[in-house]
mmCIF file of C-alpha atoms in Angstrom:
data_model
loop_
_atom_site.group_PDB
_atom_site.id
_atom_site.type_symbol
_atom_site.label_atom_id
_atom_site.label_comp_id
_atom_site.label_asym_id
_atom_site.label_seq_id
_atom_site.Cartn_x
_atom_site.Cartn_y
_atom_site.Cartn_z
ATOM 1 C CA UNK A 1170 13.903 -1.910 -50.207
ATOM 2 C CA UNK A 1171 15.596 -2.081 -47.061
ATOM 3 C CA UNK A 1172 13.793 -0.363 -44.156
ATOM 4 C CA UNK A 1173 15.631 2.615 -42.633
ATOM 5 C CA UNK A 1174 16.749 1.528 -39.158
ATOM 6 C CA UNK A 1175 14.392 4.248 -36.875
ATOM 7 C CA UNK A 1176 17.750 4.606 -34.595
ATOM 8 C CA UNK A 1177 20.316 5.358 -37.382
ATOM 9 C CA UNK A 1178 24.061 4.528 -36.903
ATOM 10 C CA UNK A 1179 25.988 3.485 -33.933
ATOM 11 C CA UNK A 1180 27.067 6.992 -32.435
ATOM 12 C CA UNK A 1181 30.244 4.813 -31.150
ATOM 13 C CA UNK A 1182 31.814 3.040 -34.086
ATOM 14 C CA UNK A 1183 29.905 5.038 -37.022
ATOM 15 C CA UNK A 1184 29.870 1.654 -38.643
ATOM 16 C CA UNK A 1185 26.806 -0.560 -37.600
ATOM 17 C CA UNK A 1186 22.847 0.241 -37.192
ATOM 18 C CA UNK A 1187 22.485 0.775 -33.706
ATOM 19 C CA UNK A 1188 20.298 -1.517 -31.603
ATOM 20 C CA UNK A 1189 20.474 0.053 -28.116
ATOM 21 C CA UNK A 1190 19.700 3.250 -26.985
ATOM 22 C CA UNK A 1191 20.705 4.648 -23.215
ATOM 23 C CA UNK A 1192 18.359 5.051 -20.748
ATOM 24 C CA UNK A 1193 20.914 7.698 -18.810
ATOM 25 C CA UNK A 1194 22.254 9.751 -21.985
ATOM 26 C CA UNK A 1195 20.264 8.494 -25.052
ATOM 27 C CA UNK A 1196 23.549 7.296 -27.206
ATOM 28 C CA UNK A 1197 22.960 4.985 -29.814
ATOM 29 C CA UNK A 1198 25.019 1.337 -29.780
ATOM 30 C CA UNK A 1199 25.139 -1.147 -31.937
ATOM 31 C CA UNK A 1200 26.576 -3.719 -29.764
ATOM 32 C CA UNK A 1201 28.064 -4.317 -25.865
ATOM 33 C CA UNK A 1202 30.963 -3.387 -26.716
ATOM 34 C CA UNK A 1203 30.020 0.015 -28.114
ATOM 35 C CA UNK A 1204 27.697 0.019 -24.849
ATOM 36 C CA UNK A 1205 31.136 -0.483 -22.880
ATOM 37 C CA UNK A 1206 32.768 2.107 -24.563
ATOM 38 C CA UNK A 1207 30.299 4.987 -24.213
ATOM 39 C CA UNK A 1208 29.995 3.944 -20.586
ATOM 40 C CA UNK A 1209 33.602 4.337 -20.363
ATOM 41 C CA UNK A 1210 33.988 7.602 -22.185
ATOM 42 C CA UNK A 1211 31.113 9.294 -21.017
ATOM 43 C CA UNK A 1212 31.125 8.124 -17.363
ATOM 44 C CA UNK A 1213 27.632 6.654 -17.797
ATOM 45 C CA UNK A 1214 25.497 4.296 -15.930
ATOM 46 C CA UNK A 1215 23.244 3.615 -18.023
ATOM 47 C CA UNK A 1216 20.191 4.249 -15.649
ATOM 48 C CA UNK A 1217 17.583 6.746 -16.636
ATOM 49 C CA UNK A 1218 17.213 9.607 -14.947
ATOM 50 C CA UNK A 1219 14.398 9.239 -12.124
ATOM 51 C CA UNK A 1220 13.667 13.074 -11.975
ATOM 52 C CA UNK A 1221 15.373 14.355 -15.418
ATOM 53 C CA UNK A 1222 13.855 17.073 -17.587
ATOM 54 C CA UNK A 1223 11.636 15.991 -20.321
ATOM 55 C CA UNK A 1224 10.169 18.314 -22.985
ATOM 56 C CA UNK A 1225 6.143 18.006 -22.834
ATOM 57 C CA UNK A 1226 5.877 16.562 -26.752
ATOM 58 C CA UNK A 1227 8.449 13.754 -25.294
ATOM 59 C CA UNK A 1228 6.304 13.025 -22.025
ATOM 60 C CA UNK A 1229 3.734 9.747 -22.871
ATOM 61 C CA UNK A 1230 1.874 7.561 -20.837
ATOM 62 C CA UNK A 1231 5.260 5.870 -19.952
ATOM 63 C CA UNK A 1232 6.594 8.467 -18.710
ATOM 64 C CA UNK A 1233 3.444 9.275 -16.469
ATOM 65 C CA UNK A 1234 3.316 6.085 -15.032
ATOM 66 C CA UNK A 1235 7.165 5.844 -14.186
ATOM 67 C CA UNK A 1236 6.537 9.538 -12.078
ATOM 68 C CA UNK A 1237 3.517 8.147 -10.840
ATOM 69 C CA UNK A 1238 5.852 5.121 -9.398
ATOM 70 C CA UNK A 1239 8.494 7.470 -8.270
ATOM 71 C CA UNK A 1240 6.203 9.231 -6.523
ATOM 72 C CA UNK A 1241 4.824 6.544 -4.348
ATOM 73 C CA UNK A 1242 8.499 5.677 -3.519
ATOM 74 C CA UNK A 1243 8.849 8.725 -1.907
ATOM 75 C CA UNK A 1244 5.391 8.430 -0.239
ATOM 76 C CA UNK A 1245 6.934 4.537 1.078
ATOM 77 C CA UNK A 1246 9.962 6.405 2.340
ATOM 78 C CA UNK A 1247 8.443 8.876 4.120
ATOM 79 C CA UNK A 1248 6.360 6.650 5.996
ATOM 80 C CA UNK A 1249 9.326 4.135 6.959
ATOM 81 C CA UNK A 1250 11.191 6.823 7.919
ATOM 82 C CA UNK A 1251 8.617 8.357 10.033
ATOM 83 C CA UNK A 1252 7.985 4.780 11.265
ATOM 84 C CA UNK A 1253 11.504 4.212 12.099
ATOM 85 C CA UNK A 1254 12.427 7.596 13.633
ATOM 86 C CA UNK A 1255 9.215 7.475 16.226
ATOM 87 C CA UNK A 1256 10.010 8.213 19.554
ATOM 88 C CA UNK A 1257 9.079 5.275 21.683
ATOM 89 C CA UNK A 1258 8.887 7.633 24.622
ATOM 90 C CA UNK A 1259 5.900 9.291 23.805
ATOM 91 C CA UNK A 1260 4.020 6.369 23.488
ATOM 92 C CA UNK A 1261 1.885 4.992 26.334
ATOM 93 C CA UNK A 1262 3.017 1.529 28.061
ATOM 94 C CA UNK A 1263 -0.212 0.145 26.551
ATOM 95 C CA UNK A 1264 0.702 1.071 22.908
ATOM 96 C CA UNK A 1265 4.104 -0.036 23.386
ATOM 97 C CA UNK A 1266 3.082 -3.340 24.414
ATOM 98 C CA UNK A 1267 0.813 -3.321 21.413
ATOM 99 C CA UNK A 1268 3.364 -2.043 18.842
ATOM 100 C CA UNK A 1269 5.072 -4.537 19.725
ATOM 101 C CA UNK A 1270 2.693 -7.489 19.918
ATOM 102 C CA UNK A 1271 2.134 -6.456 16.234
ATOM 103 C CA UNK A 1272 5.840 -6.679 15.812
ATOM 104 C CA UNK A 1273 6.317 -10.124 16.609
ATOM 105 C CA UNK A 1274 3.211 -10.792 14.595
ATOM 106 C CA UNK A 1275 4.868 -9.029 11.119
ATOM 107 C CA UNK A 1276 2.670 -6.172 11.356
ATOM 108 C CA UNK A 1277 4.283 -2.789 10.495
ATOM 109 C CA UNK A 1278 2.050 -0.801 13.095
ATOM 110 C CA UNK A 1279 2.795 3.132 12.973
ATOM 111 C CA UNK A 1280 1.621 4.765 16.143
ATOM 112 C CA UNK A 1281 1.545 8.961 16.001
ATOM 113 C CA UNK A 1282 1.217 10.082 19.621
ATOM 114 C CA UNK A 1283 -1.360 12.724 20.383
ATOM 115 C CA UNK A 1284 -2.815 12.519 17.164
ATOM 116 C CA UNK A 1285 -6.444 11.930 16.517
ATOM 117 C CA UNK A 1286 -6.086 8.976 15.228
ATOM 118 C CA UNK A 1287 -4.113 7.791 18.040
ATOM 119 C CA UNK A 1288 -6.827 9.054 20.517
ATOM 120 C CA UNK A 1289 -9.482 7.345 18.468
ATOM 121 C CA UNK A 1290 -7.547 4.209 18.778
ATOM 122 C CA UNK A 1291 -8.859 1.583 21.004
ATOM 123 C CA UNK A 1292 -6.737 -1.753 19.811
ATOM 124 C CA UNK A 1293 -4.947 -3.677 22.400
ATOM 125 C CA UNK A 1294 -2.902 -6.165 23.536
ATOM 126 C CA UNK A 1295 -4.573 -8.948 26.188
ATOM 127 C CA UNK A 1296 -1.317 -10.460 27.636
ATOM 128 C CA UNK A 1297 -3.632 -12.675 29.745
ATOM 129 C CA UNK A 1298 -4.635 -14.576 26.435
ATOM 130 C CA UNK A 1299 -2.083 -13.455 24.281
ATOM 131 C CA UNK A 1300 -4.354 -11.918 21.700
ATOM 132 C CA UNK A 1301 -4.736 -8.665 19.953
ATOM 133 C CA UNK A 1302 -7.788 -6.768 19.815
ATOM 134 C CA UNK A 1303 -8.473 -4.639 17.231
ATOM 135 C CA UNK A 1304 -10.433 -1.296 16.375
ATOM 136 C CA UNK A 1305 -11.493 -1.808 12.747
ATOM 137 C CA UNK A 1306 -13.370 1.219 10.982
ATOM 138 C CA UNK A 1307 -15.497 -0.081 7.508
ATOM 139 C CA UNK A 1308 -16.381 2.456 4.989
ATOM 140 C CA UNK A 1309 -18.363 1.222 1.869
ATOM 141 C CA UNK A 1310 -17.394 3.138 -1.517
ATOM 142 C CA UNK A 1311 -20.029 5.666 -2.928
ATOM 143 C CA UNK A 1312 -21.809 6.305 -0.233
ATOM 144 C CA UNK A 1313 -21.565 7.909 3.253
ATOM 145 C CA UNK A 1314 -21.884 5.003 5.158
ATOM 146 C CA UNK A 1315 -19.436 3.784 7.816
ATOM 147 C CA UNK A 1316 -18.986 1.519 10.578
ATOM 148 C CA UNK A 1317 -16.390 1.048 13.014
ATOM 149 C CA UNK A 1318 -16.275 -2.354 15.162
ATOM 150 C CA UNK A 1319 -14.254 -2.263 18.561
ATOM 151 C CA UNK A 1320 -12.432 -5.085 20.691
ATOM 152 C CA UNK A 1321 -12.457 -7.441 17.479
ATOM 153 C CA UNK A 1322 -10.063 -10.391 18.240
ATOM 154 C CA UNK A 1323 -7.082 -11.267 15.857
ATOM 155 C CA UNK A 1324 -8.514 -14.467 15.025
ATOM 156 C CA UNK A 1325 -11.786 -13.400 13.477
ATOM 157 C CA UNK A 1326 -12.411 -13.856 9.663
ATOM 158 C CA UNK A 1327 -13.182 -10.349 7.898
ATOM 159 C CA UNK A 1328 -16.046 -11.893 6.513
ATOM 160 C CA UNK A 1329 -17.703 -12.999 10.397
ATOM 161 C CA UNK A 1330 -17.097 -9.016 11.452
ATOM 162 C CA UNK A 1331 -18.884 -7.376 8.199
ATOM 163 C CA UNK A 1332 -21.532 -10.437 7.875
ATOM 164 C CA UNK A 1333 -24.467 -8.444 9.506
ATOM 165 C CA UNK A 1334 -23.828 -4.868 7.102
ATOM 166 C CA UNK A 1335 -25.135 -7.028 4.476
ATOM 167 C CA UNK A 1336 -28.566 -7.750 6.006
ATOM 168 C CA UNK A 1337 -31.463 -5.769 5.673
ATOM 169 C CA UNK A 1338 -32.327 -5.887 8.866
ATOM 170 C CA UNK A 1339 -29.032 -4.659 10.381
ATOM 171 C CA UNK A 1340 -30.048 -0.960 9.143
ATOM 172 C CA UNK A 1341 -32.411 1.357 9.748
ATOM 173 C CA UNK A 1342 -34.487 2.824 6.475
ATOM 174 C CA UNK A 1343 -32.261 5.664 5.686
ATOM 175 C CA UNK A 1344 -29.166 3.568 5.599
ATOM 176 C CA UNK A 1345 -30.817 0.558 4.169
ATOM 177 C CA UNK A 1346 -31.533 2.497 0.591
ATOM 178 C CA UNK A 1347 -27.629 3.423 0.350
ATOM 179 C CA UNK A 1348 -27.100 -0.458 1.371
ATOM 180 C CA UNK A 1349 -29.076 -1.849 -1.361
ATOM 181 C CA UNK A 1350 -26.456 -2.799 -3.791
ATOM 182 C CA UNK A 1351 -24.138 -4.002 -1.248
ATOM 183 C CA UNK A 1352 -26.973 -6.228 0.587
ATOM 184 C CA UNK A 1353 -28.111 -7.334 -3.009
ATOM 185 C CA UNK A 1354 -24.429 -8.321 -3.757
ATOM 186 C CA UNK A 1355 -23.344 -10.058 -0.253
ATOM 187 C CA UNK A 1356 -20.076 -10.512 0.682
ATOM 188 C CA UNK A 1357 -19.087 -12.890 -1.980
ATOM 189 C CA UNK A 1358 -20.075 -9.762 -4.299
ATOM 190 C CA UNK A 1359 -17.692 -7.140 -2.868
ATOM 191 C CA UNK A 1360 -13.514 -6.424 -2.106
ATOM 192 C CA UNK A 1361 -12.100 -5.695 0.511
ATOM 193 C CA UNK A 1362 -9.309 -2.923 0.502
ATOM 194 C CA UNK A 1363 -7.528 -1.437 3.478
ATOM 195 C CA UNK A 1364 -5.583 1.971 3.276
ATOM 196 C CA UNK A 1365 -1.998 2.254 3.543
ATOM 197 C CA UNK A 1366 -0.183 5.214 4.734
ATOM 198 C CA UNK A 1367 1.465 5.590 1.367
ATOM 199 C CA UNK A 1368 -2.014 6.740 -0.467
ATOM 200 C CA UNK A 1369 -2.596 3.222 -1.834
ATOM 201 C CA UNK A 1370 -4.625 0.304 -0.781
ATOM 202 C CA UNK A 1371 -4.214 -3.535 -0.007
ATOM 203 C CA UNK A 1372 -6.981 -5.973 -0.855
ATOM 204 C CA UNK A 1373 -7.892 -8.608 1.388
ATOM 205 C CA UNK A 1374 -9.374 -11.756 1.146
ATOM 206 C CA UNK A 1375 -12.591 -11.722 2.995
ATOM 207 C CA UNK A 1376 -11.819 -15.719 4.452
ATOM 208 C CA UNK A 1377 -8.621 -14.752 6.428
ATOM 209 C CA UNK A 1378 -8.381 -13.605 9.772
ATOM 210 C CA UNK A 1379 -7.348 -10.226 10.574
ATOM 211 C CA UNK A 1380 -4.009 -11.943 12.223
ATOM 212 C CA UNK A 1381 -3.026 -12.848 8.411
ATOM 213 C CA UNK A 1382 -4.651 -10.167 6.497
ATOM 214 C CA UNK A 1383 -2.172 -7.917 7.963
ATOM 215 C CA UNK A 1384 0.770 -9.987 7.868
ATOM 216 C CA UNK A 1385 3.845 -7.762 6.401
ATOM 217 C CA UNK A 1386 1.522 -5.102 6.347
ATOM 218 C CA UNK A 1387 1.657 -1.852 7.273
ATOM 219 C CA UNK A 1388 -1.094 0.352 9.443
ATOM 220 C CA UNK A 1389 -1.409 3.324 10.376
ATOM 221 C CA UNK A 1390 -3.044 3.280 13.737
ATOM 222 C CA UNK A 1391 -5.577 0.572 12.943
ATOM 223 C CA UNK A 1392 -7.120 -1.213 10.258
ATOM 224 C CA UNK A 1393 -9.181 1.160 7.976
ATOM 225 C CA UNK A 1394 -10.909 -0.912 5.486
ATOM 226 C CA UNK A 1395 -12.584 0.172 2.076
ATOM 227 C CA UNK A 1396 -15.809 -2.001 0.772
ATOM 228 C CA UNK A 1397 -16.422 -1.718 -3.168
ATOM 229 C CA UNK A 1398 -18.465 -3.737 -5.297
ATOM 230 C CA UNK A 1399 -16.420 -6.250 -7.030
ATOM 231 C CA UNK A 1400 -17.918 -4.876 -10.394
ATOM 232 C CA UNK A 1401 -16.166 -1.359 -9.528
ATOM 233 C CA UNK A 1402 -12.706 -3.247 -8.663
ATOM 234 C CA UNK A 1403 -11.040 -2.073 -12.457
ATOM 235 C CA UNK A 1404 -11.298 1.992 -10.922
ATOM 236 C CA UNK A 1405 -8.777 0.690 -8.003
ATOM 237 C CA UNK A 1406 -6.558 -1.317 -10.018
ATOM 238 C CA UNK A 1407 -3.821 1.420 -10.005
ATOM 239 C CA UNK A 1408 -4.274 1.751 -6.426
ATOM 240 C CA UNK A 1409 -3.513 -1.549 -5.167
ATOM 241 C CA UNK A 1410 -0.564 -1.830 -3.134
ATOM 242 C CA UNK A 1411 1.934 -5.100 -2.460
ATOM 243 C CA UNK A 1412 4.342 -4.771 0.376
ATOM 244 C CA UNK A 1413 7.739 -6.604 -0.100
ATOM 245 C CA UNK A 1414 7.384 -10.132 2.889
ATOM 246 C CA UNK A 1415 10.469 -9.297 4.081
ATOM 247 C CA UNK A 1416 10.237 -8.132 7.237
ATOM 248 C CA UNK A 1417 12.673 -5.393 7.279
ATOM 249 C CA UNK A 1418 11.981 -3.430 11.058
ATOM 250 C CA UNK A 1419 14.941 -2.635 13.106
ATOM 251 C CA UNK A 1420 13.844 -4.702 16.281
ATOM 252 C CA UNK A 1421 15.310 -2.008 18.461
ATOM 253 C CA UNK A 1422 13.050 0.304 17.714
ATOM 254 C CA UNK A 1423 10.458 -2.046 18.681
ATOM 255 C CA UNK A 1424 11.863 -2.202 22.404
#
């Protein structure tokens, strides 16, 4: 017995079992030329509608995840805008320099004057050795311990910086029973993720240098960097974040 077709007939021609079914208006084709001809007709695009109505027994895990995407779009947006609209004036010569610096390095470095972020900020720019230094603030998942390193230069490896928070004898004995797991899993043992101002995180490989760990990346103020054991890495994997490499600041902004 032939198997009834789940889509029916082409709504088009009447003739066919339809194949295709719009994203935009939910017409059934059979074929691109029916596809053509509904576009025509109808004045369709055929692309779905970001922010349409759906009833609640239509919405599924698809249609979750595509709001979830949408809605880190918007979060992206914001935050260029925002980045892109700063007012250069209100920044200090020294964080101009800086913003700058991290400019011409590919960094996408948001600076929010009189914030207290911005007053907590101590990264800056060394034009007699041409290097960035960086405030870097460590905070290691499921506990309440956190560590913030100052004056760290660009060329460092992550790994040099945190090497000491996973020695025993870097911590007093409060701290050193919420260290356990991370001392007993070492470096090697653990990810490194660093917040993004659009909610998410990027994850870092522990051998670079901050100088390419933040290459086309963008940071809000200065690097803020999440620890987790590598065995609780599946819990973030909706988190993780991948910037686009092209490098897409208007220079005159930068100025």
């Amino acid at each position: 017995m032939e198997s009834k077709n789940r889509l029916g007939y082409c709504e088009v021609c009447s003739s066919d079992a339809a194949k295709y079914c719009c994203p935009r208006c939910e017409v059934k084709t059979c074929s691109l030329s029916c596809v053509n001809i509904h576009k025509k007709e109808l004045d369709c695009d055929g692309k779905k509608y970001k922010t349409g109505f759906k009833r609640l027994e239509k919405f599924n895990d698809s249609e979750m995840s595509q709001d979830y995407r949408l809605m880190n779009e918007f979060i992206e947006a914001v935050g260029e805008f925002k980045m892109k609209t700063q007012r250069i004036s209100n920044l200090s010569a020294a964080f101009r320099r800086l913003r700058y610096q991290a400019y011409q390095r590919n960094i996408r470095l948001q600076i929010l004057p009189k914030s207290t972020l911005n007053k907590n900020n101590t990264s800056f720019f060394n034009s007699k050795v041409n290097k960035i230094f960086w405030r870097i603030d460590w905070t290691f998942h499921g506990t309440d311990v956190k560590y913030t390193n100052h004056k760290v230069p660009e060329y460092q490896k992550l790994n040099s910086i945190v090497r000491n928070y996973f020695t025993t004898e870097f911590h007093d004995d409060e701290v050193k029973e919420k260290m356990k797991f991370y001392v007993s899993a070492g470096i090697k043992g653990v990810i490194f993720l660093m917040k993004t101002p659009y909610g998410k995180y990027y994850e870092l490989d522990s051998d670079d240098t901050i100088s390419y760990s933040l290459r086309y990346k963008t940071i809000l103020e200065y690097p803020e960097i999440l620890v987790v054991l590598s065995i609780h890495k599946d819990a973030f994997s909706d988190l993780l974040y991948v910037e686009n490499s092209t490098f897409n600041n208007n220079k005159s902004t930068m100025m």
